[in-house]
């Protein structure tokens, strides 16, 4: 899953800045539903990553059964923190 594909799928655009805040909330809700239903590990991770960047990701112990996936998520969180990117307030 490509992040641009996720943006277009859930928000109808490739530029999140164009999206009304209410539409962002609705898109996040749809992403959370799809995340809960998704069985493919890679797709789940992509959805979780986008949710993390939007400040809506489930906790790691809830999101991932596999320790490898939790560690990958921790690495992403560390990389985001090191890059100075701020997670939006939820």
XYZ file of N, CA, C and O in Angstrom:
360
model
N 0.843 -1.182 0.000
C 0.000 0.000 0.000
C 0.883 1.239 0.000
O 1.781 1.363 0.795
N 0.574 2.125 -0.871
C 1.279 3.383 -1.015
C 0.535 4.465 -0.223
O -0.698 4.487 -0.215
N 1.273 5.347 0.430
C 0.637 6.390 1.242
C -0.264 7.291 0.392
O -1.330 7.708 0.842
N 0.149 7.584 -0.840
C -0.716 8.390 -1.708
C -2.020 7.666 -1.999
O -3.084 8.288 -2.060
N -1.939 6.349 -2.189
C -3.157 5.566 -2.411
C -4.077 5.639 -1.195
O -5.295 5.750 -1.336
N -3.484 5.571 -0.011
C -4.286 5.670 1.209
C -4.944 7.039 1.319
O -6.124 7.142 1.673
N -4.184 8.087 1.037
C -4.753 9.433 1.093
C -5.929 9.566 0.132
O -6.988 10.086 0.496
N -5.743 9.076 -1.066
C -6.808 9.194 -2.059
C -8.010 8.327 -1.683
O -9.160 8.748 -1.818
N -7.743 7.128 -1.186
C -8.823 6.207 -0.833
C -9.696 6.744 0.296
O -10.923 6.664 0.253
N -9.058 7.275 1.338
C -9.814 7.675 2.531
C -10.194 9.152 2.567
O -11.102 9.530 3.309
N -9.485 9.981 1.785
C -9.749 11.410 1.860
C -10.062 12.039 0.505
O -10.340 13.227 0.421
N -9.971 11.253 -0.574
C -10.328 11.742 -1.887
C -9.351 12.716 -2.509
O -9.685 13.410 -3.459
N -8.148 12.798 -1.963
C -7.141 13.721 -2.475
C -5.757 13.190 -2.112
O -5.623 12.332 -1.253
N -4.750 13.731 -2.783
C -3.370 13.384 -2.438
C -2.776 14.424 -1.491
O -1.646 14.279 -1.033
N -3.528 15.480 -1.198
C -3.052 16.564 -0.341
C -3.995 16.699 0.853
O -5.075 17.274 0.736
N -3.565 16.206 1.987
C -4.405 16.213 3.183
C -4.755 17.631 3.637
O -5.788 17.838 4.256
N -3.921 18.606 3.295
C -4.192 19.995 3.685
C -5.475 20.527 3.037
O -6.070 21.485 3.532
N -5.910 19.894 1.946
C -7.125 20.323 1.254
C -8.401 19.796 1.912
O -9.493 20.213 1.553
N -8.264 18.891 2.848
C -9.416 18.180 3.396
C -9.977 18.906 4.610
O -9.241 19.295 5.518
N -11.286 19.069 4.626
C -12.001 19.662 5.752
C -11.784 18.782 6.988
O -11.794 17.554 6.883
N -11.588 19.376 8.171
C -11.348 18.577 9.379
C -12.423 17.519 9.659
O -12.110 16.437 10.140
N -13.671 17.809 9.338
C -14.724 16.802 9.546
C -14.526 15.615 8.615
O -14.785 14.474 8.990
N -14.057 15.892 7.418
C -13.789 14.812 6.472
C -12.585 13.992 6.909
O -12.541 12.789 6.677
N -11.616 14.646 7.545
C -10.462 13.911 8.081
C -10.952 12.937 9.143
O -10.580 11.760 9.139
N -11.796 13.403 10.037
C -12.326 12.533 11.096
C -13.087 11.352 10.506
O -12.935 10.210 10.969
N -13.875 11.587 9.478
C -14.627 10.502 8.838
C -13.678 9.518 8.158
O -13.873 8.302 8.239
N -12.641 10.033 7.508
C -11.658 9.165 6.866
C -10.911 8.320 7.881
O -10.655 7.131 7.655
N -10.558 8.919 9.012
C -9.875 8.183 10.079
C -10.780 7.075 10.609
O -10.322 5.948 10.838
N -12.051 7.375 10.778
C -12.987 6.338 11.241
C -13.036 5.161 10.274
O -13.013 4.004 10.689
N -13.080 5.450 8.973
C -13.084 4.375 7.969
C -11.786 3.592 8.005
O -11.774 2.363 7.869
N -10.669 4.299 8.201
C -9.369 3.621 8.278
C -9.328 2.683 9.481
O -8.798 1.571 9.389
N -9.854 3.130 10.608
C -9.855 2.286 11.807
C -10.680 1.016 11.604
O -10.278 -0.068 12.036
N -11.803 1.155 10.923
C -12.626 -0.022 10.623
C -11.852 -0.972 9.714
O -11.760 -2.171 9.981
N -11.280 -0.423 8.642
C -10.522 -1.265 7.715
C -9.311 -1.897 8.396
O -8.979 -3.055 8.138
N -8.665 -1.145 9.280
C -7.524 -1.688 10.016
C -7.959 -2.903 10.839
O -7.276 -3.924 10.868
N -9.092 -2.797 11.491
C -9.585 -3.900 12.308
C -9.957 -5.129 11.502
O -9.882 -6.246 12.009
N -10.331 -4.933 10.260
C -10.744 -6.051 9.404
C -9.601 -6.634 8.571
O -9.685 -7.780 8.133
N -8.560 -5.847 8.350
C -7.470 -6.263 7.460
C -6.682 -7.434 8.037
O -6.314 -7.426 9.198
N -6.430 -8.429 7.197
C -5.673 -9.619 7.605
C -4.224 -9.592 7.118
O -3.362 -10.227 7.719
N -3.957 -8.878 6.036
C -2.614 -8.810 5.469
C -1.719 -7.941 6.360
O -2.039 -6.777 6.621
N -0.586 -8.507 6.817
C 0.294 -7.784 7.747
C 0.831 -6.490 7.159
O 0.900 -5.468 7.843
N 1.223 -6.521 5.897
C 1.765 -5.323 5.257
C 0.738 -4.214 5.142
O 1.029 -3.043 5.396
N -0.463 -4.583 4.753
C -1.528 -3.593 4.637
C -1.919 -3.050 6.007
O -2.179 -1.858 6.162
N -1.949 -3.931 7.011
C -2.245 -3.473 8.379
C -1.199 -2.464 8.837
O -1.518 -1.445 9.441
N 0.064 -2.761 8.528
C 1.131 -1.853 8.949
C 1.004 -0.507 8.236
O 1.186 0.549 8.855
N 0.693 -0.525 6.954
C 0.517 0.725 6.207
C -0.631 1.546 6.799
O -0.497 2.765 6.992
N -1.740 0.886 7.098
C -2.873 1.592 7.705
C -2.490 2.146 9.072
O -2.804 3.295 9.404
N -1.811 1.330 9.880
C -1.396 1.793 11.205
C -0.464 3.003 11.077
O -0.589 3.971 11.826
N 0.452 2.956 10.113
C 1.402 4.060 9.918
C 0.682 5.357 9.600
O 0.998 6.413 10.155
N -0.286 5.280 8.697
C -1.050 6.480 8.351
C -1.850 6.958 9.568
O -1.894 8.159 9.856
N -2.453 6.035 10.276
C -3.186 6.406 11.486
C -2.254 7.050 12.514
O -2.624 8.023 13.178
N -1.039 6.533 12.634
C -0.061 7.115 13.555
C 0.243 8.561 13.168
O 0.262 9.450 14.010
N 0.452 8.780 11.879
C 0.767 10.136 11.421
C -0.402 11.096 11.619
O -0.202 12.300 11.728
N -1.602 10.544 11.697
C -2.786 11.370 11.933
C -3.159 11.442 13.413
O -4.166 12.056 13.781
N -2.357 10.816 14.267
C -2.605 10.863 15.706
C -3.741 9.980 16.170
O -4.336 10.228 17.214
N -4.049 8.917 15.395
C -5.202 8.080 15.716
C -4.875 6.589 15.762
O -5.788 5.766 15.747
N -3.612 6.244 15.818
C -3.221 4.824 15.780
C -3.535 4.124 17.098
O -3.323 4.684 18.178
N -4.030 2.891 17.003
C -4.215 2.095 18.222
C -2.866 1.795 18.871
O -1.824 1.805 18.196
N -2.879 1.545 20.171
C -1.651 1.167 20.870
C -1.055 -0.084 20.247
O -1.766 -0.948 19.726
N 0.265 -0.185 20.316
C 0.973 -1.288 19.660
C 0.523 -2.656 20.143
O 0.383 -3.580 19.332
N 0.308 -2.805 21.434
C -0.080 -4.120 21.958
C -1.480 -4.515 21.504
O -1.804 -5.697 21.442
N -2.289 -3.548 21.133
C -3.627 -3.813 20.610
C -3.572 -4.012 19.094
O -4.250 -4.877 18.544
N -2.723 -3.234 18.436
C -2.677 -3.219 16.978
C -2.011 -4.449 16.378
O -2.427 -4.929 15.327
N -0.964 -4.953 17.027
C -0.151 -6.008 16.431
C 0.046 -7.175 17.388
O 0.525 -6.995 18.503
N -0.303 -8.370 16.915
C -0.072 -9.584 17.697
C 1.391 -10.000 17.652
O 1.916 -10.539 18.618
N 2.033 -9.752 16.532
C 3.403 -10.197 16.289
C 4.415 -9.170 16.820
O 4.318 -7.982 16.508
N 5.383 -9.627 17.590
C 6.398 -8.742 18.152
C 7.212 -8.058 17.054
O 7.628 -6.908 17.205
N 7.440 -8.738 15.941
C 8.177 -8.147 14.827
C 7.451 -6.918 14.301
O 8.077 -5.898 13.995
N 6.141 -6.994 14.199
C 5.350 -5.855 13.736
C 5.382 -4.715 14.755
O 5.469 -3.543 14.384
N 5.316 -5.066 16.028
C 5.392 -4.023 17.067
C 6.750 -3.326 17.027
O 6.833 -2.107 17.170
N 7.816 -4.093 16.812
C 9.156 -3.508 16.741
C 9.290 -2.600 15.520
O 9.878 -1.526 15.600
N 8.722 -3.015 14.394
C 8.741 -2.168 13.193
C 7.993 -0.862 13.460
O 8.440 0.213 13.036
N 6.882 -0.940 14.152
C 6.121 0.258 14.493
C 6.925 1.161 15.430
O 6.935 2.386 15.259
N 7.607 0.567 16.398
C 8.459 1.370 17.296
C 9.562 2.068 16.504
O 9.886 3.232 16.771
N 10.135 1.355 15.532
C 11.175 1.964 14.699
C 10.622 3.152 13.923
O 11.288 4.186 13.813
N 9.423 3.012 13.372
C 8.801 4.127 12.658
C 8.584 5.302 13.605
O 8.878 6.455 13.257
N 8.096 5.020 14.795
C 7.868 6.079 15.772
C 9.174 6.795 16.110
O 9.218 8.033 16.178
N 10.250 6.020 16.289
C 11.562 6.602 16.591
C 12.072 7.450 15.427
O 12.627 8.535 15.638
N 11.897 6.958 14.197
C 12.336 7.713 13.017
C 11.572 9.029 12.890
O 12.157 10.067 12.568
N 10.282 8.973 13.141
C 9.474 10.203 13.084
C 9.918 11.199 14.153
O 10.036 12.391 13.886
N 10.182 10.694 15.347
C 10.627 11.575 16.434
C 11.998 12.183 16.110
O 12.229 13.369 16.334
N 12.892 11.372 15.557
C 14.233 11.850 15.235
C 14.224 12.871 14.091
O 15.086 13.748 14.026
N 13.240 12.766 13.201
C 13.176 13.685 12.058
C 12.572 15.034 12.448
O 12.571 15.953 11.651
N 12.050 15.102 13.670
C 11.446 16.343 14.123
C 9.994 16.470 13.735
O 9.374 17.488 13.989
N 9.458 15.458 13.080
C 8.053 15.474 12.713
C 7.207 15.358 13.978
O 7.452 14.502 14.809
N 6.252 16.203 14.086
C 5.357 16.172 15.227
C 4.107 15.396 14.869
O 3.531 15.595 13.811
N 3.683 14.519 15.746
C 2.424 13.816 15.567
C 1.320 14.801 15.902
O 1.362 15.480 16.921
N 0.298 14.929 15.027
C -0.801 15.865 15.316
C -1.498 15.496 16.609
O -1.558 14.343 16.985
N -2.037 16.535 17.264
C -2.833 16.271 18.460
C -4.099 15.554 18.058
O -4.709 15.858 17.049
N -4.489 14.567 18.870
C -5.738 13.863 18.553
C -6.838 14.328 19.461
O -6.677 15.029 20.384
